[in-house]
CSV table of C-alpha atoms and ligand atoms in Angstrom, one decimal:
chain,number,residue,atom,x,y,z
D,11,MET,CA,25.9,119.9,185.5
D,12,ASP,CA,24.0,122.4,187.6
D,13,SER,CA,20.4,123.0,187.4
D,14,VAL,CA,21.0,127.0,186.8
D,15,LYS,CA,23.3,126.6,183.9
D,16,SER,CA,20.8,123.9,182.4
D,17,SER,CA,18.0,125.1,182.7
D,18,ALA,CA,20.0,127.9,180.5
D,19,ALA,CA,20.6,125.0,177.9
D,20,ASP,CA,17.5,123.5,178.0
D,21,LYS,CA,15.2,126.8,177.6
D,22,LEU,CA,17.6,127.7,174.2
D,23,ILE,CA,16.5,123.8,173.0
D,24,GLY,CA,13.3,125.5,173.6
D,25,LEU,CA,12.7,128.1,171.8
D,26,GLU,CA,14.7,125.8,169.0
D,27,ASP,CA,11.8,123.8,168.9
D,28,ASP,CA,9.0,126.0,169.6
D,29,PHE,CA,10.7,128.4,166.7
D,30,GLY,CA,12.1,126.3,164.3
D,31,ALA,CA,11.3,124.2,161.8
D,32,HIS,CA,12.0,120.9,163.2
D,33,ASN,CA,13.9,119.3,159.8
D,34,TYR,CA,16.9,118.2,162.4
D,35,HIS,CA,17.8,115.7,164.9
D,36,PRO,CA,20.6,117.2,166.7
D,37,LEU,CA,22.7,115.8,169.8
D,38,ASP,CA,21.5,118.2,172.8
D,39,VAL,CA,24.6,120.4,172.9
D,40,VAL,CA,24.4,124.0,173.2
D,41,ILE,CA,27.9,124.9,171.8
D,42,SER,CA,29.0,128.6,172.4
D,43,LYS,CA,32.2,128.8,171.8
D,44,ALA,CA,35.0,126.7,170.0
D,45,GLU,CA,38.6,127.5,168.8
D,46,GLY,CA,40.6,124.8,166.7
D,47,VAL,CA,39.3,121.1,167.7
D,48,TRP,CA,37.1,122.0,170.4
D,49,VAL,CA,33.4,123.6,171.4
D,50,TRP,CA,32.9,124.9,174.8
D,51,ASP,CA,28.8,124.5,175.1
D,52,VAL,CA,26.5,127.1,177.7
D,53,GLN,CA,27.6,125.6,180.4
D,54,GLY,CA,31.0,125.8,179.8
D,55,ASP,CA,31.7,122.5,179.2
D,56,LYS,CA,34.4,121.2,176.5
D,57,TYR,CA,34.2,118.9,174.1
D,58,LEU,CA,36.3,117.8,171.0
D,59,ASP,CA,35.0,118.3,167.8
D,60,PHE,CA,34.5,115.0,165.9
D,61,LEU,CA,32.2,116.3,163.1
D,62,ALA,CA,33.5,119.2,162.0
D,63,ALA,CA,30.7,120.4,160.8
D,64,TYR,CA,30.3,118.3,157.9
D,65,SER,CA,33.8,118.8,157.0
D,66,ALA,CA,33.4,122.6,156.7
D,67,VAL,CA,36.1,123.5,159.6
D,68,ASN,CA,38.5,121.4,158.6
D,69,GLN,CA,41.3,124.4,159.0
D,70,GLY,CA,39.7,124.0,162.6
D,71,HIS,CA,37.2,126.8,164.6
D,72,GLY,CA,38.3,130.1,164.1
D,73,HIS,CA,40.9,130.1,162.7
D,74,PRO,CA,42.9,133.4,163.0
D,75,LYS,CA,44.0,133.9,159.7
D,76,ILE,CA,41.2,133.8,158.1
D,77,ARG,CA,39.3,135.4,161.1
D,78,GLN,CA,41.7,138.1,160.2
D,79,ALA,CA,40.1,138.2,156.7
D,80,LEU,CA,36.9,138.5,157.5
D,81,ILE,CA,37.7,141.6,160.0
D,82,ASP,CA,39.6,142.8,157.9
D,83,GLN,CA,37.2,142.8,154.7
D,84,ALA,CA,34.1,143.1,157.1
D,85,HIS,CA,35.5,147.3,157.5
D,86,LYS,CA,36.2,147.7,153.1
D,87,VAL,CA,32.9,146.1,151.7
D,88,THR,CA,31.1,143.3,152.0
D,89,LEU,CA,28.2,143.1,149.4
D,90,THR,CA,28.9,144.5,145.7
D,91,SER,CA,27.0,142.1,143.3
D,92,ARG,CA,28.3,141.0,139.6
D,93,ALA,CA,26.7,144.1,138.4
D,94,PHE,CA,29.5,145.4,139.7
D,95,ARG,CA,33.4,144.3,140.0
D,96,ASN,CA,34.9,143.6,143.1
D,97,ASP,CA,39.2,143.1,144.5
D,98,GLN,CA,38.6,140.0,146.1
D,99,LEU,CA,37.0,137.8,143.2
D,100,GLY,CA,40.0,137.9,140.5
D,101,PRO,CA,42.6,136.9,143.6
D,102,LEU,CA,41.0,133.9,145.0
D,103,TYR,CA,40.1,132.4,141.7
D,104,GLU,CA,43.7,132.3,141.1
D,105,THR,CA,44.7,130.9,144.1
D,106,VAL,CA,42.4,128.7,143.0
D,107,CYS,CA,43.3,127.5,140.0
D,108,LYS,CA,47.3,127.8,140.0
D,109,LEU,CA,46.1,125.5,143.0
D,110,THR,CA,44.5,123.2,141.9
D,111,GLY,CA,45.7,123.5,137.3
D,112,TYR,CA,42.1,124.1,136.4
D,113,ASP,CA,41.3,127.5,134.4
D,114,LYS,CA,38.0,129.3,135.3
D,115,MET,CA,36.5,128.9,139.0
D,116,LEU,CA,32.6,129.8,139.1
D,117,PRO,CA,31.4,130.5,142.7
D,118,MET,CA,28.4,130.0,144.7
D,119,ASN,CA,26.9,130.1,148.4
D,120,SER,CA,25.7,126.7,149.1
D,121,GLY,CA,26.8,122.8,148.6
D,122,ALA,CA,23.7,122.3,146.4
D,123,GLU,CA,23.6,125.2,144.4
D,124,ALA,CA,27.0,124.2,143.4
D,125,VAL,CA,25.9,121.0,142.6
D,126,GLU,CA,23.0,122.5,140.8
D,127,THR,CA,26.0,124.5,138.6
D,128,ALA,CA,27.7,121.6,138.0
D,129,ILE,CA,24.1,120.3,136.6
D,130,LYS,CA,23.8,123.6,133.7
D,131,ALA,CA,27.3,123.5,133.0
D,132,ALA,CA,27.4,120.1,132.2
D,133,ARG,CA,23.9,120.1,130.8
D,134,LYS,CA,24.6,123.5,128.1
D,135,TRP,CA,28.3,121.6,126.8
D,136,GLY,CA,26.4,118.4,126.1
D,137,TYR,CA,23.8,120.7,123.6
D,138,THR,CA,26.5,123.2,122.7
D,139,VAL,CA,30.3,121.6,122.1
D,140,LYS,CA,28.9,117.9,122.0
D,141,GLY,CA,25.9,118.5,120.1
D,142,VAL,CA,23.0,116.7,122.0
D,143,ALA,CA,19.7,117.0,121.0
D,144,GLU,CA,17.6,120.1,122.8
D,145,ASP,CA,16.3,118.3,126.5
D,146,LYS,CA,17.6,115.7,125.9
D,147,ALA,CA,20.9,115.2,128.1
D,148,GLU,CA,21.2,112.8,130.7
D,149,ILE,CA,23.6,112.3,133.5
D,150,LEU,CA,24.2,109.8,135.3
D,151,VAL,CA,24.5,109.3,139.2
D,152,PHE,CA,25.2,106.7,141.8
D,153,THR,CA,22.5,104.8,144.5
D,154,GLY,CA,23.6,106.1,148.2
D,155,ASN,CA,24.4,109.9,146.2
D,156,PHE,CA,23.7,113.0,148.8
D,157,HIS,CA,24.5,116.0,146.5
D,158,GLY,CA,22.2,118.3,148.4
D,159,ARG,CA,18.9,119.4,149.3
D,160,THR,CA,17.3,121.3,146.0
D,161,THR,CA,14.6,119.5,144.8
D,162,THR,CA,16.7,119.2,141.4
D,163,ILE,CA,18.8,116.8,143.6
D,164,VAL,CA,16.8,115.2,146.4
D,165,GLY,CA,14.4,113.7,143.0
D,166,PHE,CA,17.8,111.7,141.6
D,167,SER,CA,18.5,110.1,145.6
D,168,ASP,CA,17.6,106.8,146.0
D,169,ASP,CA,16.8,107.7,149.7
D,170,ASP,CA,13.4,107.8,150.3
D,171,GLN,CA,13.2,110.0,153.0
D,172,TYR,CA,15.6,112.6,150.8
D,173,LYS,CA,12.2,112.9,148.6
D,174,GLN,CA,8.6,111.8,149.8
D,175,GLY,CA,6.5,114.6,149.8
D,176,PHE,CA,8.4,116.7,147.0
D,177,GLY,CA,7.8,115.4,144.2
D,178,PRO,CA,7.4,115.9,140.9
D,179,PHE,CA,11.1,115.9,139.8
D,180,THR,CA,13.7,117.2,137.0
D,181,PRO,CA,14.3,114.4,134.3
D,182,GLY,CA,17.5,113.4,132.9
D,183,PHE,CA,19.2,111.5,135.4
D,184,LYS,CA,19.9,107.5,135.4
D,185,LEU,CA,20.7,106.2,139.0
D,186,LEU,CA,23.0,103.5,138.5
D,187,PRO,CA,24.7,101.4,141.7
D,188,TYR,CA,27.6,102.4,142.9
D,189,GLY,CA,30.9,100.5,142.2
D,190,ASP,CA,28.9,98.4,139.7
D,191,LEU,CA,31.2,99.0,136.4
D,192,GLU,CA,29.6,96.7,134.3
D,193,ALA,CA,26.4,99.1,134.8
D,194,ALA,CA,27.9,101.7,134.1
D,195,LYS,CA,29.5,100.6,130.6
D,196,ALA,CA,25.8,99.6,129.5
D,197,ALA,CA,24.1,103.5,130.9
D,198,PHE,CA,25.7,105.5,128.3
D,199,ASN,CA,24.8,106.6,125.7
D,200,GLU,CA,25.0,109.5,123.0
D,201,ASN,CA,23.2,111.7,125.5
D,202,THR,CA,25.3,111.4,128.0
D,203,VAL,CA,26.9,114.8,129.2
D,204,GLY,CA,28.0,113.4,131.8
D,205,VAL,CA,28.7,111.7,135.3
D,206,LEU,CA,27.9,113.4,138.9
D,207,ILE,CA,29.4,111.0,141.5
D,208,GLU,CA,30.7,111.3,144.8
D,209,PRO,CA,34.2,109.5,144.9
D,210,ILE,CA,33.2,108.9,148.3
D,211,GLN,CA,30.1,108.9,150.0
D,212,GLY,CA,29.9,110.3,153.2
D,213,GLU,CA,26.3,110.8,154.3
D,214,SER,CA,26.3,106.9,152.8
D,215,GLY,CA,28.1,106.1,155.4
D,216,ILE,CA,32.4,107.0,153.8
D,217,ILE,CA,31.8,104.6,151.8
D,218,GLY,CA,33.9,104.3,148.5
D,219,PRO,CA,33.5,102.4,144.9
D,220,GLY,CA,35.8,99.9,145.1
D,221,GLU,CA,39.5,100.5,143.7
D,222,GLY,CA,40.2,101.3,140.4
D,223,TYR,CA,36.5,102.1,140.1
D,224,LEU,CA,36.5,105.8,139.6
D,225,LYS,CA,39.8,105.2,137.4
D,226,ALA,CA,37.2,103.4,134.7
D,227,LEU,CA,34.8,105.2,135.1
D,228,ASP,CA,36.8,108.7,134.0
D,229,GLY,CA,38.1,106.5,131.1
D,230,LEU,CA,34.3,105.7,129.9
D,231,CYS,CA,33.7,109.1,130.5
D,232,LYS,CA,36.6,110.3,128.0
D,233,GLN,CA,35.6,106.8,125.9
D,234,HIS,CA,31.7,108.4,125.6
D,235,ASN,CA,32.5,111.9,125.0
D,236,ALA,CA,30.8,112.6,128.1
D,237,LEU,CA,32.4,114.9,132.0
D,238,MET,CA,33.5,113.5,135.0
D,239,ILE,CA,32.1,115.3,137.7
D,240,THR,CA,33.4,115.1,140.9
D,241,ASP,CA,31.3,116.5,144.4
D,242,GLU,CA,33.7,116.8,146.7
D,243,ILE,CA,31.5,119.3,148.8
D,244,GLN,CA,32.3,117.0,151.5
D,245,SER,CA,35.9,114.7,150.2
D,246,GLY,CA,37.8,117.5,149.4
D,247,LEU,CA,40.1,120.3,150.6
D,248,GLY,CA,42.0,117.5,152.5
D,249,ARG,CA,39.3,115.4,154.2
D,250,THR,CA,41.5,112.2,153.0
D,251,GLY,CA,44.3,112.9,152.8
D,252,LYS,CA,45.0,114.7,149.5
D,253,LEU,CA,43.2,118.0,148.3
D,254,PHE,CA,41.0,115.9,146.4
D,255,ALA,CA,39.1,112.8,147.4
D,256,SER,CA,39.4,111.6,143.2
D,257,TRP,CA,43.4,112.1,143.0
D,258,HIS,CA,43.7,108.9,145.3
D,259,GLU,CA,43.3,107.5,141.7
D,260,ASP,CA,44.7,110.2,139.7
D,261,VAL,CA,40.9,111.2,138.4
D,262,ARG,CA,41.2,114.9,137.6
D,263,GLY,CA,36.7,115.0,137.0
D,264,ASP,CA,36.2,117.4,134.3
D,265,ILE,CA,34.6,119.5,136.5
D,266,VAL,CA,35.4,119.7,140.1
D,267,VAL,CA,32.3,120.8,143.2
D,268,ILE,CA,33.5,122.7,146.0
D,269,GLY,CA,31.6,123.7,149.4
D,270,LYS,CA,32.0,123.8,153.0
D,271,ALA,CA,36.0,124.4,154.1
D,272,LEU,CA,36.3,126.9,150.8
D,273,SER,CA,35.7,129.0,153.4
D,274,GLY,CA,36.6,127.4,156.9
D,275,GLY,CA,33.3,127.2,158.1
D,276,PHE,CA,33.3,131.0,158.5
D,277,TYR,CA,31.2,131.7,155.6
D,278,PRO,CA,29.1,130.0,153.3
D,279,VAL,CA,30.9,129.7,149.8
D,280,SER,CA,31.1,127.2,147.3
D,281,ALA,CA,32.0,126.9,143.3
D,282,ILE,CA,32.6,124.4,140.7
D,283,LEU,CA,36.1,124.2,139.2
D,284,ALA,CA,36.0,123.7,134.9
D,285,ASN,CA,38.4,123.8,132.1
D,286,ASN,CA,38.0,126.4,129.4
D,287,GLU,CA,35.8,124.9,127.0
D,288,VAL,CA,33.5,123.6,129.9
D,289,MET,CA,33.1,127.2,131.7
D,290,ASP,CA,32.9,128.8,128.4
D,291,VAL,CA,29.9,127.5,127.9
D,292,PHE,CA,28.6,130.1,130.6
D,293,LYS,CA,27.7,133.3,128.8
D,294,PRO,CA,26.2,136.6,130.8
D,295,GLY,CA,23.2,135.9,132.3
D,296,ASP,CA,23.8,132.3,132.3
D,297,HIS,CA,23.8,131.7,135.9
D,298,GLY,CA,24.5,134.2,138.7
D,299,SER,CA,24.2,134.6,142.5
D,300,THR,CA,23.3,138.2,144.4
D,301,PHE,CA,26.6,136.5,146.7
D,302,GLY,CA,28.1,134.4,144.6
D,303,GLY,CA,31.9,135.8,144.3
D,304,ASN,CA,31.3,138.5,147.3
D,305,PRO,CA,34.0,139.8,148.3
D,306,LEU,CA,34.0,139.2,152.0
D,307,GLY,CA,33.5,135.6,151.0
D,308,CYS,CA,35.8,135.6,148.9
D,309,ALA,CA,38.7,137.1,151.5
D,310,VAL,CA,37.6,134.4,152.9
D,311,ALA,CA,37.7,131.7,151.2
D,312,LYS,CA,41.5,132.7,149.4
D,313,ALA,CA,42.7,132.9,152.9
D,314,ALA,CA,41.3,129.7,154.3
D,315,VAL,CA,42.8,127.5,151.0
D,316,GLU,CA,46.0,129.1,152.1
D,317,VAL,CA,46.0,128.1,155.5
D,318,LEU,CA,45.3,125.0,154.4
D,319,VAL,CA,48.0,124.6,152.3
D,320,ASP,CA,51.1,126.6,153.8
D,321,GLU,CA,50.1,125.2,157.5
D,322,GLY,CA,50.1,121.7,156.2
D,323,MET,CA,46.8,120.3,157.0
D,324,VAL,CA,46.3,118.1,153.9
D,325,GLU,CA,49.9,116.0,155.0
D,326,ASN,CA,48.3,115.7,158.4
D,327,SER,CA,45.1,114.6,157.4
D,328,ALA,CA,46.8,111.5,155.3
D,329,LYS,CA,49.5,111.0,158.6
D,330,LEU,CA,46.6,111.0,161.2
D,331,GLY,CA,44.5,109.7,159.3
D,332,ALA,CA,46.3,105.8,158.9
D,333,TYR,CA,47.7,106.1,162.3
D,334,PHE,CA,43.4,106.0,164.4
D,335,LEU,CA,42.4,104.5,162.1
D,336,GLU,CA,45.0,101.8,162.5
D,337,LYS,CA,44.6,102.2,166.9
D,338,LEU,CA,40.3,102.0,166.1
D,339,ASN,CA,40.7,98.7,164.6
D,340,THR,CA,43.0,97.9,167.6
D,341,ILE,CA,38.9,97.5,169.5
D,342,LYS,CA,37.6,94.2,170.1
D,343,SER,CA,34.4,94.4,169.7
D,344,ASP,CA,30.8,91.9,168.3
D,345,LYS,CA,29.1,95.5,167.3
D,346,ILE,CA,31.5,97.0,165.2
D,347,ARG,CA,30.7,95.5,161.5
D,348,GLU,CA,33.4,97.2,159.5
D,349,ILE,CA,35.8,100.2,159.7
D,350,ARG,CA,36.4,102.3,156.7
D,351,GLY,CA,38.3,105.8,155.6
D,352,LYS,CA,41.5,107.4,153.7
D,353,GLY,CA,42.9,110.2,155.8
D,354,LEU,CA,40.9,111.7,159.2
D,355,TRP,CA,37.6,110.8,157.6
D,356,ILE,CA,36.4,107.6,158.6
D,357,GLY,CA,33.1,105.5,159.2
D,358,LEU,CA,32.9,103.2,162.2
D,359,GLN,CA,29.7,100.7,160.8
D,360,LEU,CA,28.3,98.9,163.1
D,361,THR,CA,26.1,95.7,163.6
D,362,ASP,CA,22.5,95.0,163.5
D,363,ALA,CA,22.4,94.1,166.9
D,364,ALA,CA,24.3,96.9,168.1
D,365,GLY,CA,21.1,99.2,168.1
D,366,GLY,CA,21.9,102.2,166.0
D,367,ALA,CA,25.1,104.4,165.5
D,368,ARG,CA,22.8,107.2,167.9
D,369,LYS,CA,22.9,105.6,170.9
D,370,TYR,CA,27.3,105.6,170.6
D,371,CYS,CA,27.4,109.3,169.4
D,372,GLU,CA,24.9,110.2,173.0
D,373,ALA,CA,28.1,107.7,175.3
D,374,LEU,CA,30.8,109.4,173.5
D,375,LYS,CA,29.0,112.9,174.0
D,376,GLN,CA,28.9,112.0,177.8
D,377,LYS,CA,32.7,111.8,177.6
D,378,GLY,CA,33.1,114.9,176.3
D,379,LEU,CA,34.1,113.7,172.1
D,380,LEU,CA,31.1,115.4,169.8
D,381,CYS,CA,30.3,112.7,166.9
D,382,LYS,CA,27.1,112.2,164.7
D,383,GLU,CA,25.7,109.2,163.1
D,384,THR,CA,25.0,108.5,159.6
D,385,HIS,CA,22.5,106.7,158.4
D,386,VAL,CA,21.3,104.5,161.2
D,387,ASP,CA,24.5,102.2,162.1
D,388,THR,CA,27.1,104.0,161.2
D,389,ILE,CA,29.6,106.8,163.6
D,390,ARG,CA,30.9,109.2,161.3
D,391,PHE,CA,34.7,110.4,162.7
D,392,ALA,CA,35.8,114.0,160.9
D,393,PRO,CA,37.7,116.0,163.3
D,394,PRO,CA,39.0,119.1,162.5
D,395,LEU,CA,42.6,118.0,159.8
D,396,VAL,CA,44.6,120.7,162.4
D,397,ILE,CA,44.7,117.9,165.5
D,398,THR,CA,47.3,116.6,167.0
D,399,GLN,CA,48.3,112.8,167.7
D,400,GLU,CA,47.8,113.3,171.3
D,401,GLU,CA,44.1,114.9,170.9
D,402,LEU,CA,43.6,111.7,168.7
D,403,ASP,CA,44.8,109.2,171.2
D,404,TRP,CA,42.3,111.3,173.8
D,405,ALA,CA,39.8,110.4,171.4
D,406,PHE,CA,40.3,106.6,170.8
D,407,GLU,CA,40.4,106.4,175.4
D,408,ARG,CA,36.6,107.3,174.7
D,409,ILE,CA,35.9,105.4,171.9
D,410,GLU,CA,37.7,102.8,173.4
D,411,GLN,CA,35.7,102.8,176.6
D,412,VAL,CA,32.0,103.4,174.7
D,413,PHE,CA,32.4,100.5,173.2
D,414,GLN,CA,33.8,98.6,176.4
D,415,GLU,CA,30.4,100.0,178.3
D,416,LEU,CA,27.9,99.6,174.9
D,417,GLY,CA,29.8,96.2,173.8
X,502,LIG,C1,28.7,115.9,149.0
X,502,LIG,C2,27.7,116.8,148.7
X,502,LIG,N1,27.4,117.3,148.1
X,502,LIG,C3,27.1,118.2,148.3
X,502,LIG,C4,26.5,118.3,149.8
X,502,LIG,C5,25.6,119.5,150.0
X,502,LIG,O1,25.8,121.0,150.2
X,502,LIG,P1,25.2,121.8,151.6
X,502,LIG,O2,24.7,121.4,152.4
X,502,LIG,O3,26.3,123.1,151.8
X,502,LIG,O4,23.6,122.7,150.3
X,502,LIG,C6,27.0,118.0,150.9
X,502,LIG,C7,26.7,118.1,151.9
X,502,LIG,O5,26.7,117.7,153.3
X,502,LIG,C8,27.9,116.6,150.1
X,502,LIG,O6,28.1,116.1,151.6
């Protein structure tokens, strides 16, 4: 790279470092343009995006139909607050409810807010429908969980870094080993209002709880009159080759939490989905958000969901995900511990001898492939779902080369 160009990137990195909180450790690639599965940095170098903004860009960067919906709506009205109605909210509700089969939707902005909304819904349902005594509601959660960064949510994480220095935390959560059915059976009691689970844990390294577990847990919820709350913020909207990852086990959460790809990367939109028995616990004034359900976000989300379905992205994820997983399994390296995943969501876990995933991500970046480590030892592969087989082959060549070079 020539030095004039590189100094432009260095200057921008310097501005971030000097004036921004250091709460991330990004790869030093300064992106200024993106289209589909490709991104360009300020130097004009092109990369294949193999992270898709943690699955928020399932539809590919700058999808023309979503962009047009954003532009058209920006010319009309962008924010009314929920003090008044707007003409985009109802059509979004109808589209999402008809697609997913749920009675109702409650929109928020970030994923963490939607998880908080699910927690509030479950607790209120517990008190008003199940009849749990005041302030006794319990929600079961799991080791390795990641549901966001609010103080309530990090309070039930078992990752020290997420919580250290941020207490005191909200009570009412019971942490269970992920995938351990016997532990779950023993944990339910009359105060259990719900179970909050990622059908596949993304931040933990694309780890599932084992075949049959989700279905069995759902059965326990039904047996104990508790709500199954599936956090599909990262696993949902096609990422695993079905609309929701829990659908692989024929499980339909009583509350489904969605976000990220709900707006195709254009605008933060999240939501919970539930049937009337649960959603009707909310009365005017119980819950809300100034931006939640705003017309700009609704127009974007409606277009984002429509293109996901109309353009066969969910099917593409299933088909090409299986293809890519098979290909990755042909790589011969004693530094690979395990390669696992569903659809276009694959975790490649390295052995301890590999010395961490970061250096592999740095090496892949040098070859034009943007991946990010999750935890210390796993490389996450999660390209936009519009990727083609040829583009996957292109990525595979680079991954194979990096393993040849680094072992
Ligand atoms: C499963 C899951 N839940 C919740 C969140 C939080 O979403 P947000 O960062 O939009 O608050 C994430 C983000 O990575 C996630 O993967």
